[in-house]
GROMACS .gro file of C-alpha atoms in nm:
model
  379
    1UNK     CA    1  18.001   9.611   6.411
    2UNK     CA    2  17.777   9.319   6.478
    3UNK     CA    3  17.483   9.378   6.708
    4UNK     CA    4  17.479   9.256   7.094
    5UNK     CA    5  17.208   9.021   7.238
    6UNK     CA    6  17.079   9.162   7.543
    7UNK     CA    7  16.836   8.979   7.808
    8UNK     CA    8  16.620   9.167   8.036
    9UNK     CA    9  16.574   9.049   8.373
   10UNK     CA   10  16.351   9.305   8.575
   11UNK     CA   11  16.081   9.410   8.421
   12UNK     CA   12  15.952   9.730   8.652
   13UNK     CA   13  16.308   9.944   8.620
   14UNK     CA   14  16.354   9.729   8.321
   15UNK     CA   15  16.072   9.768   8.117
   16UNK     CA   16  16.065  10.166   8.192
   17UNK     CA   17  16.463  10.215   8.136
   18UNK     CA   18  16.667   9.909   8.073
   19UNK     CA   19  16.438   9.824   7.726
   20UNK     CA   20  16.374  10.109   7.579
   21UNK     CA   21  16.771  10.254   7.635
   22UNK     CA   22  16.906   9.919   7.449
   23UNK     CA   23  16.619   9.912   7.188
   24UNK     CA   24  16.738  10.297   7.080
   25UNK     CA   25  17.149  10.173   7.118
   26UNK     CA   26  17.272  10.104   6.736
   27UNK     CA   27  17.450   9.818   6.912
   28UNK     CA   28  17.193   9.605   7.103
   29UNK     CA   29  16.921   9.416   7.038
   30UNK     CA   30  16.689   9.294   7.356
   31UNK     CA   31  16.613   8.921   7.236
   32UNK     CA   32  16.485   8.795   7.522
   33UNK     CA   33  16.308   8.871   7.831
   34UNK     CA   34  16.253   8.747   8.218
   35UNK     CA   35  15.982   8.730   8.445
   36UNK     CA   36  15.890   8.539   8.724
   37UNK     CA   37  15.515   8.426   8.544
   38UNK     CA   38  15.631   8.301   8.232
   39UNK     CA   39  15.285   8.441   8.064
   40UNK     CA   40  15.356   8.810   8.211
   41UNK     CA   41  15.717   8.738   8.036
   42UNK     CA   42  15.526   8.603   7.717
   43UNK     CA   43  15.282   8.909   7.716
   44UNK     CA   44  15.615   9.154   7.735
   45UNK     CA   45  15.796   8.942   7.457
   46UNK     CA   46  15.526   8.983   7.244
   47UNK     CA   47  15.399   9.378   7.284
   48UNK     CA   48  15.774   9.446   7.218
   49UNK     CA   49  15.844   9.237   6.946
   50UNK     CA   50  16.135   8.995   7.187
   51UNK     CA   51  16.185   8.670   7.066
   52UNK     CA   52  16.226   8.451   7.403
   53UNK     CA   53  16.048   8.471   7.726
   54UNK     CA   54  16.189   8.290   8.008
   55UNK     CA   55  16.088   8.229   8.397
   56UNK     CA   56  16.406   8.081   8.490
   57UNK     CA   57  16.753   8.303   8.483
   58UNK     CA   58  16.953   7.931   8.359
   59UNK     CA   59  16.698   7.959   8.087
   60UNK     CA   60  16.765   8.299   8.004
   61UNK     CA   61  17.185   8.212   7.966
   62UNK     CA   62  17.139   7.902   7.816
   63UNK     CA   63  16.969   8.115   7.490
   64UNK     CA   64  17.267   8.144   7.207
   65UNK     CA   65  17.158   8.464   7.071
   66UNK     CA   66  17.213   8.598   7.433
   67UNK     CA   67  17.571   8.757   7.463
   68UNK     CA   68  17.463   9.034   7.766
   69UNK     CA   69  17.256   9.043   8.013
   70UNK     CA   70  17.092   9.322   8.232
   71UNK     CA   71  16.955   9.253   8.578
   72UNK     CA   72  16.699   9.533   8.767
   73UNK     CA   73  16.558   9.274   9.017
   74UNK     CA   74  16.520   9.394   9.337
   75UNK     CA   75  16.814   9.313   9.563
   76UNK     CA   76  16.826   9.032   9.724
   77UNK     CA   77  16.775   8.878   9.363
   78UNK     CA   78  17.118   9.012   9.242
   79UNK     CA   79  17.367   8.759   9.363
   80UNK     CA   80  17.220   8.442   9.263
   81UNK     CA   81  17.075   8.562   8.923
   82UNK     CA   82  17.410   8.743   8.851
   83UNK     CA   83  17.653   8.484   8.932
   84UNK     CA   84  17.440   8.240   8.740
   85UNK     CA   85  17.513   8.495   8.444
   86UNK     CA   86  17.862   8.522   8.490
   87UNK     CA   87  17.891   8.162   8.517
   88UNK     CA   88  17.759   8.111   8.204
   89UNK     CA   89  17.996   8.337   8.031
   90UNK     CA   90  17.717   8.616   7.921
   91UNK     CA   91  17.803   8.990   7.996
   92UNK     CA   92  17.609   9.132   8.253
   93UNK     CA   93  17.495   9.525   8.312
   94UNK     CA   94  17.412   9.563   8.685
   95UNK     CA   95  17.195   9.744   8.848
   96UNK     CA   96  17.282   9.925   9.204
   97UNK     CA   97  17.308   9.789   9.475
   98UNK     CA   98  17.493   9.528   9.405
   99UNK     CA   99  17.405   9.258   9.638
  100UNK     CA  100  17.303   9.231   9.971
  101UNK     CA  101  17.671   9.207  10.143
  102UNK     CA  102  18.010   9.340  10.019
  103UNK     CA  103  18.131   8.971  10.054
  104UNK     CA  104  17.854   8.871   9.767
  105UNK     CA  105  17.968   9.150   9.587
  106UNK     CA  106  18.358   9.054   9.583
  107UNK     CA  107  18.224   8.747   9.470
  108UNK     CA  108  18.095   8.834   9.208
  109UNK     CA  109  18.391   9.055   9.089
  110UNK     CA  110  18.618   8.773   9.146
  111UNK     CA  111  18.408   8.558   8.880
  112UNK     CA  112  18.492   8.810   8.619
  113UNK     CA  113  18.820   8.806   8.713
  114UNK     CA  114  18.894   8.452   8.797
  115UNK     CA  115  19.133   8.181   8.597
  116UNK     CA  116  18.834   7.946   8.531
  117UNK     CA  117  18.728   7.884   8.213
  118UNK     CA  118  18.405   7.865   8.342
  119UNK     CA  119  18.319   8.206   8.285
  120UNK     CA  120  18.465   8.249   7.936
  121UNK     CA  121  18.204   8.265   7.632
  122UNK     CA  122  18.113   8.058   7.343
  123UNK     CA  123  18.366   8.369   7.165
  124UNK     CA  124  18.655   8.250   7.406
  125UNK     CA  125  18.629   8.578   7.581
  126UNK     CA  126  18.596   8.691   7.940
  127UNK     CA  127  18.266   8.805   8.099
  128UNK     CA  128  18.205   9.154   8.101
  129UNK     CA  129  18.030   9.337   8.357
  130UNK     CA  130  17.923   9.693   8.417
  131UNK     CA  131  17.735   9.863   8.689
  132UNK     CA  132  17.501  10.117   8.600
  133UNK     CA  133  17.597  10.428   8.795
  134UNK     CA  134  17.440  10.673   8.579
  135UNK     CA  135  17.517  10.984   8.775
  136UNK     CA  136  17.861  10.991   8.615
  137UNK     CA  137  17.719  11.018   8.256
  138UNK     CA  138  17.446  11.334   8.333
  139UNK     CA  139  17.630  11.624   8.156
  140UNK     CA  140  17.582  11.873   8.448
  141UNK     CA  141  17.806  11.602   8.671
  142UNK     CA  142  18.060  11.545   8.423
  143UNK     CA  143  18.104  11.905   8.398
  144UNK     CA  144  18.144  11.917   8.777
  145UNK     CA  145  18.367  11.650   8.730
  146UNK     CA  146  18.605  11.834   8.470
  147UNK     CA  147  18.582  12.171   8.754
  148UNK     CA  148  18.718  11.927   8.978
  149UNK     CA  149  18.974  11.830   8.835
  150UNK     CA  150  19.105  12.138   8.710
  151UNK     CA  151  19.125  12.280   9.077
  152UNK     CA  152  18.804  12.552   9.047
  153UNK     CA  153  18.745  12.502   9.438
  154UNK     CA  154  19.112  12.454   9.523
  155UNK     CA  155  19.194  12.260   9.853
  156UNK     CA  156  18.819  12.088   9.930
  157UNK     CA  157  18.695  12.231  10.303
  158UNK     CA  158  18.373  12.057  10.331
  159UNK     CA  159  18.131  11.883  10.095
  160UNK     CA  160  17.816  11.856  10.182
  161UNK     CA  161  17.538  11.635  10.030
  162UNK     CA  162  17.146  11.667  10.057
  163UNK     CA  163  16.897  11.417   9.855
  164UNK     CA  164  16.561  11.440  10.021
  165UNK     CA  165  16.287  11.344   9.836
  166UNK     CA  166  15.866  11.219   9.899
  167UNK     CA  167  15.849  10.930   9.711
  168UNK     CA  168  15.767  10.710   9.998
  169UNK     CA  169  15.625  11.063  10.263
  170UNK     CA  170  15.280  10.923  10.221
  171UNK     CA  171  15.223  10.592  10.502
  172UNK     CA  172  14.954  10.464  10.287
  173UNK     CA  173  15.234  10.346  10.091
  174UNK     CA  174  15.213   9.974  10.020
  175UNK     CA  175  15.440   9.745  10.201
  176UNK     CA  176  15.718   9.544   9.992
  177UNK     CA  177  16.023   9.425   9.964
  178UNK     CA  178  16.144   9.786   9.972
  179UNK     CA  179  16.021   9.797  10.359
  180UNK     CA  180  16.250   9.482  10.451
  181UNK     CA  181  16.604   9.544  10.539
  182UNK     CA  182  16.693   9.203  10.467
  183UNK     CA  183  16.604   9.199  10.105
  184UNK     CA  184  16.779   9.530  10.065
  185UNK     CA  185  16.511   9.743  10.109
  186UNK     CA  186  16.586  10.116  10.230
  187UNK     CA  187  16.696  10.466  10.148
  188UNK     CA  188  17.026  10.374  10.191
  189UNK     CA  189  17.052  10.095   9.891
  190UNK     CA  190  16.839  10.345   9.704
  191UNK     CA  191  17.028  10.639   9.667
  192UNK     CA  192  17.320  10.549   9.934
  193UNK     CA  193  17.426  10.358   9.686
  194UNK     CA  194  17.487  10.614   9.413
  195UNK     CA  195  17.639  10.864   9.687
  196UNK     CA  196  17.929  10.643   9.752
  197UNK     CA  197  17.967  10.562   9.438
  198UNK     CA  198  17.991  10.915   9.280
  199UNK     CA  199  18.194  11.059   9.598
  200UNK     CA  200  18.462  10.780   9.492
  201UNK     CA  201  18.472  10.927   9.119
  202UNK     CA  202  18.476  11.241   9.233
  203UNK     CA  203  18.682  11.299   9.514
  204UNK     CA  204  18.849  10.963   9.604
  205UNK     CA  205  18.804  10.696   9.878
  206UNK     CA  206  18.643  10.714  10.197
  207UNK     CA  207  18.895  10.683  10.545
  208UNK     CA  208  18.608  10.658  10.798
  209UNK     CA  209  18.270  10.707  10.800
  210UNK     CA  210  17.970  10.747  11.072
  211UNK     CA  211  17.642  10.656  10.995
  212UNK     CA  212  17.272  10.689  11.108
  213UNK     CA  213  16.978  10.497  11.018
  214UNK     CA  214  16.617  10.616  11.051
  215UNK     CA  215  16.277  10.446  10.985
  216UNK     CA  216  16.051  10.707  11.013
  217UNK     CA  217  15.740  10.503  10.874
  218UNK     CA  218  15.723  10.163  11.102
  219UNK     CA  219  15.507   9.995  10.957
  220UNK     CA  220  15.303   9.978  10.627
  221UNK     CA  221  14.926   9.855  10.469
  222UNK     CA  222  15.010   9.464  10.290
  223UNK     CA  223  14.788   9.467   9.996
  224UNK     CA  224  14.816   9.110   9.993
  225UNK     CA  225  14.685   9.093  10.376
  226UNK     CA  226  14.381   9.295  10.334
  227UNK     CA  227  14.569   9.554  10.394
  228UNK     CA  228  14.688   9.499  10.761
  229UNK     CA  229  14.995   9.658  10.880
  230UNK     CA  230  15.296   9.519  10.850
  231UNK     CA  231  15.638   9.597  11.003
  232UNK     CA  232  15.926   9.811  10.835
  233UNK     CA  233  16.224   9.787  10.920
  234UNK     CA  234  16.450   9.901  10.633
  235UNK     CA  235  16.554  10.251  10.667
  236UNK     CA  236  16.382  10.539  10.503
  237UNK     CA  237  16.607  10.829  10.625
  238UNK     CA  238  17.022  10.846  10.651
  239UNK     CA  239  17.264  11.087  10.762
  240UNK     CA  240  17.642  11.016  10.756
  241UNK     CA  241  17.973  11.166  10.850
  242UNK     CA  242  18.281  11.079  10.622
  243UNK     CA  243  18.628  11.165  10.636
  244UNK     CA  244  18.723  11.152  10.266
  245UNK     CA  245  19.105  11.096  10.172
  246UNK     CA  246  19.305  11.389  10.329
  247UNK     CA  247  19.082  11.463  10.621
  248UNK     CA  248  18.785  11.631  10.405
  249UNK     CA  249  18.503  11.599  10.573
  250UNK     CA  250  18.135  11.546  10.374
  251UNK     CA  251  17.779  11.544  10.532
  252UNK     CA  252  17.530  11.388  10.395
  253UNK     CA  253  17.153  11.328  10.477
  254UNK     CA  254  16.924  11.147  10.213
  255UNK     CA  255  16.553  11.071  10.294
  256UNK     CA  256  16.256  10.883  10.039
  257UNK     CA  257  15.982  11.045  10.328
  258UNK     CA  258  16.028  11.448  10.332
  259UNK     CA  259  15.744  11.594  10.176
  260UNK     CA  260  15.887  11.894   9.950
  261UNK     CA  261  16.241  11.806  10.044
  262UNK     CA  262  16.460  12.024   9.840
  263UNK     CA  263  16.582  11.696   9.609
  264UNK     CA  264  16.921  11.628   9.498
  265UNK     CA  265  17.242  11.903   9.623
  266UNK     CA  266  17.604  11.837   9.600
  267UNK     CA  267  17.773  12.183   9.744
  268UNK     CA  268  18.163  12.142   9.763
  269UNK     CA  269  18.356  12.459   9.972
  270UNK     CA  270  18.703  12.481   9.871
  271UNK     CA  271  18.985  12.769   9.922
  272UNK     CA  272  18.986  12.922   9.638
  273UNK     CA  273  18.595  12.880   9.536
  274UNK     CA  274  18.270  12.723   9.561
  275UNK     CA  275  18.092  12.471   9.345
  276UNK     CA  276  17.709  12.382   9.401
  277UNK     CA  277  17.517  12.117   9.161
  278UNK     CA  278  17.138  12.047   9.222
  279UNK     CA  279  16.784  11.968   9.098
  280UNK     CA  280  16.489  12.032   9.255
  281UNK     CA  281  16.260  11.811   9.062
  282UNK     CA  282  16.109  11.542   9.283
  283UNK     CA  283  15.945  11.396   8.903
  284UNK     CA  284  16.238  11.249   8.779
  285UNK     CA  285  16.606  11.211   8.955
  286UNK     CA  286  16.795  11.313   8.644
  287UNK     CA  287  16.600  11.564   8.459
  288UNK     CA  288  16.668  11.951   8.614
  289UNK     CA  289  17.011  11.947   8.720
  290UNK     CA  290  17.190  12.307   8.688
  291UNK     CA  291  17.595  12.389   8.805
  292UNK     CA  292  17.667  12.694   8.985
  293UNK     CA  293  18.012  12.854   9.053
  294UNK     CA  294  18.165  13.119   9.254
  295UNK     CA  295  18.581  13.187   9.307
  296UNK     CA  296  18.746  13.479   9.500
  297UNK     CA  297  18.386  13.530   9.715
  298UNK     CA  298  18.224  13.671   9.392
  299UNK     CA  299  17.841  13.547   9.395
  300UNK     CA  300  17.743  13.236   9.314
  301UNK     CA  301  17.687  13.233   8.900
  302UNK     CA  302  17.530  12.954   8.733
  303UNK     CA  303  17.809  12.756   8.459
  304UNK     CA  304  17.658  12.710   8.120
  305UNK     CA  305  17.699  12.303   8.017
  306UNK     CA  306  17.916  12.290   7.701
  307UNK     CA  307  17.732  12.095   7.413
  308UNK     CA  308  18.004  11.812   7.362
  309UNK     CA  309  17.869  11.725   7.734
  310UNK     CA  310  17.487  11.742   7.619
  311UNK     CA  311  17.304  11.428   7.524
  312UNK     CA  312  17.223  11.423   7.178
  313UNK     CA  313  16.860  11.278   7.271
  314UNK     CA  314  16.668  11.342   7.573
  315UNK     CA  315  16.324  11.140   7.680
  316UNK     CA  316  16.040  11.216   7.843
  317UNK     CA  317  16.196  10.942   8.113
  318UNK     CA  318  16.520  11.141   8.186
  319UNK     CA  319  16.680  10.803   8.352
  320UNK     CA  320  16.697  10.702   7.946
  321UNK     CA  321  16.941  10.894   7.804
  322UNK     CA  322  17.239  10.818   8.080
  323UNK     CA  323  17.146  10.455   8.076
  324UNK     CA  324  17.211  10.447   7.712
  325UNK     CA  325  17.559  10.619   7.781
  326UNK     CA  326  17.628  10.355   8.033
  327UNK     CA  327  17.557  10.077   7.776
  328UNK     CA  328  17.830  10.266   7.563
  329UNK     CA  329  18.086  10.211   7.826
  330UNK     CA  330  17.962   9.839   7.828
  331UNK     CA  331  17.974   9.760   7.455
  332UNK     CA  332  18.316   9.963   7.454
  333UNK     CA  333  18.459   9.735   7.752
  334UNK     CA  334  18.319   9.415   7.576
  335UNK     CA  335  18.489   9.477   7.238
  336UNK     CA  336  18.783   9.573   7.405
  337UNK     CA  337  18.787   9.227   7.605
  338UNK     CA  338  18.836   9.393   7.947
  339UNK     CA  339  18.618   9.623   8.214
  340UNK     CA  340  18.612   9.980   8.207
  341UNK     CA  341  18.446  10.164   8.480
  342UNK     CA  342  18.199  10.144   8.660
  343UNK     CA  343  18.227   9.768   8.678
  344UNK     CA  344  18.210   9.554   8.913
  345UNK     CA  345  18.505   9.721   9.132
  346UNK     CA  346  18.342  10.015   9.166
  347UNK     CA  347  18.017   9.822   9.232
  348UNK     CA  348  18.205   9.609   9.563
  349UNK     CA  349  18.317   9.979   9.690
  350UNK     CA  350  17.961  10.120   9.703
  351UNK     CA  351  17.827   9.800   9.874
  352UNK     CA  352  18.137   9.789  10.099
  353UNK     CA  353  18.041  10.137  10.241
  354UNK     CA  354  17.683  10.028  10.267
  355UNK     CA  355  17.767   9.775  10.467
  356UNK     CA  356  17.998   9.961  10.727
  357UNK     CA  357  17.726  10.213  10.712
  358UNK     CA  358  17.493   9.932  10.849
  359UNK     CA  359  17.806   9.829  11.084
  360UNK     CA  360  17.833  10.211  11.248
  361UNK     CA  361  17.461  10.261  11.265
  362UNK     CA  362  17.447   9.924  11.492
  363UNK     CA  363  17.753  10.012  11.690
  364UNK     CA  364  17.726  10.399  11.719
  365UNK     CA  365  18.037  10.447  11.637
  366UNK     CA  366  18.328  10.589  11.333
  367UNK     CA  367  18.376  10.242  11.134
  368UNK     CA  368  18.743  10.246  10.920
  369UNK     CA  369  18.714  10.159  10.576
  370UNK     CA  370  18.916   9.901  10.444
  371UNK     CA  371  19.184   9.975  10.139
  372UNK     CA  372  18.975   9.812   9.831
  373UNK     CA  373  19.249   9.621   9.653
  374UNK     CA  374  19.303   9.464   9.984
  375UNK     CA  375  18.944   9.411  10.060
  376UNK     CA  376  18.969   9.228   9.701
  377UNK     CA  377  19.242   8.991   9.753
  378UNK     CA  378  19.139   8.932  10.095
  379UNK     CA  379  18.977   8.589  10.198
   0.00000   0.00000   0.00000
């Protein structure tokens, strides 16, 4: 099969996951890179052996040897650089969240499935584009997953969700982007964004929700202001009510500022048994996860992951080895000519519930959510 040219644009997330994940996928080949300074993109290209190096995103699409490309900006870069992408006709591999607004996300879903020529390739094929929600490729969640769905827990009673973390406890912190709710900044977009996403896959779409956002740190030193403090408004602790499809209710809290918070828990309470998936390592937010069990009230027993679930490489980086499954799923849905999940759909869903999140918070009240197909074809 012939090889895929991949872009890179983002080179923090990018150059730690996004480059190494396609350089070790028998598919891809990275054959060009963005940055912003066109000599930081040159001195990239060139420690990594890349052929182009680009400052400008038209530059980047307008490359022939480019058929994909993979975007880990920060936020508020995502629309613009994205839809520039699918414009072009190049696949694109998305990072969470989306965009800033549901409405830019829809947008962008709509380009990929639009009429227009406009955003059919030089191979007469449609755009491609997958998001990369890389929870649902860890083996310990797909074997959660396949529990699930086999009825180990029964009728679900309550689900409850914990993912509190330090990596922004200390208020020495520098101030960024990530402090500024406008340019999607926050706890919620962080890891919010992969909550909604997996509670979709796993149990089904949200009916109402209630949310809470906290900024615990106010304000933050700007390196670039001799270190006078700036402002921050962008959340750094959330807790949420939801009332998942047939009344089940789920609790979740996440926080980026609890010194030894207990990580990453998923604990689902059915009537028949109990199902509890978490990692406690605050290192790395894939590495450590373990599945216990329990039916009938017996104890709670940990489940052994079967080996066809195991990745057949790990890295010292455990964010790696699921990205590389989630380029998989995007080289399967471009030479099958059509999206597979999680694409773009999946990716307006997450950001919908982000933004009635933001929407509940303001009000202080339950928000509805919308159906998504009719969210879709809505105007």
């Amino acid at each position: 099969m012939s090889k895929i040219g991949v872009a890179i644009v983002g080179t923090g997330f990018g150059q730690k996951v996004h480059l190494p994940g396609f350089q070790a996928h028998h598919r891809t080949e990275v054959v060009a890179v963005y940055h912003r300074n066109l000599d930081k993109a040159q001195a990239i290209a060139s420690t990594h052996n890349i052929p182009y190096a680009c400052n400008s995103i038209a530059d980047i699409a307008a490359i022939p040897e480019v058929a994909g490309v993979s975007i880990s900006t920060p936020p508020f870069l995502h629309f613009e650089m994205a839809k520039t992408v699918l414009q072009a006709g190049k696949h694109l591999l998305l990072e969470k969240p989306t965009a800033l607004t549901a409405y830019e996300a829809r947008e962008l879903y709509r380009l990929t499935n639009s009429e227009s020529q406009t955003n059919v390739n030089n191979s007469g094929s449609r755009a491609i584009a997958t998001m990369d929600f890389e929870f649902r490729f860890i083996p310990a969640w797909q074997m959660l997953a396949e529990l699930l769905a086999a009825g180990y827990v029964g009728e679900n009673r309550l689900i409850k969700i914990d993912w509190l973390v330090s990596g922004r406890a200390d208020a020495a912190r520098p101030w960024n982007w990530y402090a500024q709710k406008e340019l999607g900044g926050g706890v919620l977009g962080a890891t919010g964004s992969h909550v909604f996403d997996y509670l979709s896959w796993l149990f089904g779409p949200v009916q109402r929700l209630s949310g809470q956002l906290i900024t615990g740190i106010s304000a933050r030193p700007d390196p670039k202001d001799s270190g006078n403090l700036k402002p921050v408004d962008a959340d750094d602790s959330c807790t949420l009510m939801l009332e998942l499809a047939g009344g089940t209710p789920c609790q979740v809290c996440l926080s980026s500022v609890t010194y030894q918070g207990r990580g990453h828990w998923v604990e689902i309470y059915g009537s028949k048994g109990t199902l509890v998936l978490g990692s406690d390592n605050q290192q790395d937010y894939v590495h450590g996860f373990r599945l216990w069990g329990s039916q009938a009230g017996e104890p709670l027993a940990e489940i052994k992951i079967p080996q066809r679930l195991e990745f057949p490489q790990v890295y010292p980086d455990g964010r790696i080895a699921p990205f590389i499954r989630v380029v998989d799923r995007w080289v399967e849905a471009i030479d099958a000519g059509k999206s597979l999940i999680p694409s773009l759909k999946e990716g307006v869903y997450s950001q919908l519930l982000m933004d009635l999140t933001q929407e509940s918070n303001a009000t202080g009240t339950w928000v509805d959510v919308p159906n998504l197909d009719k969210f879709l074809g809505s105007k």
